[in-house]
Amino acid sequence: MKSTLKKVVAVIVIIAISGTSSAVTRDAKVEPKELLDIAFVDSFQAMRECEDGQRVGKELDTMRDKLSKEIQDEATKITKEESDLNSKSATLKPDILAQNKRKIEKQKRDLEDKVRESEEEIKVAMQQRTEELAVKIEEGIVEVAKAKNVDAVIDKMTGRVMYTKDNHKGDITSDAIAYVDKKSSTVAKNDTTPRAATTTA
């Protein structure tokens, strides 16, 4: 009886060891998942802090200050003329007074037009400089990404993918196509399968 029991135990131990060995062998054959090498960049910070960005910022500030000074000087001039006219209004003939008032009103309208034109000029200049700078920054990001051999670069401020390496490890296009085709095939098959007629009692 004891001899039989020992044989049974020995067989169980051998099976257990064999199973463990097989499991280890299977695990050894499992390929580790490849991780994507993803880099992040703050494009706004890059535009703001690069030398070109600082230069553009100074140019726009200079333009804004110049236009603001011109507008302020013109507004001061109109205010003085209007004040002088009001102080002399009692001594002027009605037609002369009316003529001078019309002149001042026209100057005010012209100044309002200049304000709008100046705002548009600054807006256009800012947009043009920003677009030119953005192109330079993006070109730089792509070159750095290639040099570092990363799979993708994401702008952490906007979430936009700014670069992806050709044939990178994370491309699942073929998998997505296969999934959609398989799903469409299954749906088509179900649509063509005849359904059993239902009978109403």
Short mmCIF file of N, CA and C in Angstrom, two decimals, residues 43-61 129-137:
data_model
loop_
_atom_site.label_atom_id
_atom_site.label_comp_id
_atom_site.label_asym_id
_atom_site.label_seq_id
_atom_site.Cartn_x
_atom_site.Cartn_y
_atom_site.Cartn_z
N SER A 43 4.73 74.07 -27.89
CA SER A 43 5.03 74.92 -29.05
C SER A 43 4.89 76.40 -28.72
N PHE A 44 3.95 76.74 -27.83
CA PHE A 44 3.77 78.14 -27.45
C PHE A 44 5.01 78.66 -26.73
N GLN A 45 5.54 77.85 -25.82
CA GLN A 45 6.75 78.24 -25.10
C GLN A 45 7.93 78.37 -26.06
N ALA A 46 8.02 77.43 -27.00
CA ALA A 46 9.11 77.47 -27.98
C ALA A 46 9.03 78.74 -28.82
N MET A 47 7.83 79.11 -29.24
CA MET A 47 7.66 80.32 -30.04
C MET A 47 7.97 81.57 -29.22
N ARG A 48 7.59 81.53 -27.97
CA ARG A 48 7.77 82.70 -27.11
C ARG A 48 9.23 82.92 -26.71
N GLU A 49 9.96 81.82 -26.47
CA GLU A 49 11.29 81.94 -25.88
C GLU A 49 12.44 81.83 -26.88
N CYS A 50 12.17 81.38 -28.10
CA CYS A 50 13.26 81.32 -29.08
C CYS A 50 13.66 82.74 -29.49
N GLU A 51 14.84 82.88 -30.06
CA GLU A 51 15.36 84.20 -30.42
C GLU A 51 14.45 84.91 -31.43
N ASP A 52 13.98 84.16 -32.43
CA ASP A 52 13.08 84.76 -33.42
C ASP A 52 11.79 85.22 -32.76
N GLY A 53 11.29 84.43 -31.81
CA GLY A 53 10.06 84.79 -31.12
C GLY A 53 10.21 86.06 -30.30
N GLN A 54 11.34 86.20 -29.62
CA GLN A 54 11.59 87.41 -28.84
C GLN A 54 11.74 88.63 -29.74
N ARG A 55 12.39 88.42 -30.89
CA ARG A 55 12.55 89.53 -31.84
C ARG A 55 11.20 89.97 -32.39
N VAL A 56 10.37 89.01 -32.77
CA VAL A 56 9.03 89.32 -33.29
C VAL A 56 8.21 90.05 -32.23
N GLY A 57 8.31 89.60 -30.99
CA GLY A 57 7.58 90.25 -29.90
C GLY A 57 7.98 91.71 -29.76
N LYS A 58 9.27 91.99 -29.85
CA LYS A 58 9.76 93.37 -29.74
C LYS A 58 9.29 94.22 -30.92
N GLU A 59 9.31 93.62 -32.12
CA GLU A 59 8.86 94.35 -33.32
C GLU A 59 7.39 94.74 -33.19
N LEU A 60 6.57 93.81 -32.72
CA LEU A 60 5.14 94.10 -32.56
C LEU A 60 4.90 95.13 -31.47
N ASP A 61 5.66 95.05 -30.39
CA ASP A 61 5.53 96.04 -29.31
C ASP A 61 5.90 97.43 -29.82
N ARG A 129 3.46 87.31 -38.70
CA ARG A 129 4.69 86.96 -37.98
C ARG A 129 4.52 85.63 -37.24
N THR A 130 3.34 85.44 -36.65
CA THR A 130 3.09 84.21 -35.88
C THR A 130 3.10 82.99 -36.79
N GLU A 131 2.48 83.11 -37.96
CA GLU A 131 2.45 81.99 -38.90
C GLU A 131 3.86 81.65 -39.39
N GLU A 132 4.65 82.67 -39.70
CA GLU A 132 6.02 82.44 -40.15
C GLU A 132 6.84 81.76 -39.05
N LEU A 133 6.66 82.22 -37.81
CA LEU A 133 7.39 81.65 -36.69
C LEU A 133 6.95 80.22 -36.41
N ALA A 134 5.65 79.97 -36.53
CA ALA A 134 5.12 78.63 -36.28
C ALA A 134 5.71 77.62 -37.26
N VAL A 135 5.89 78.03 -38.52
CA VAL A 135 6.48 77.14 -39.53
C VAL A 135 7.91 76.79 -39.14
N LYS A 136 8.68 77.80 -38.70
CA LYS A 136 10.06 77.56 -38.29
C LYS A 136 10.13 76.62 -37.09
N ILE A 137 9.25 76.85 -36.11
CA ILE A 137 9.24 76.02 -34.91
C ILE A 137 8.90 74.57 -35.26
#
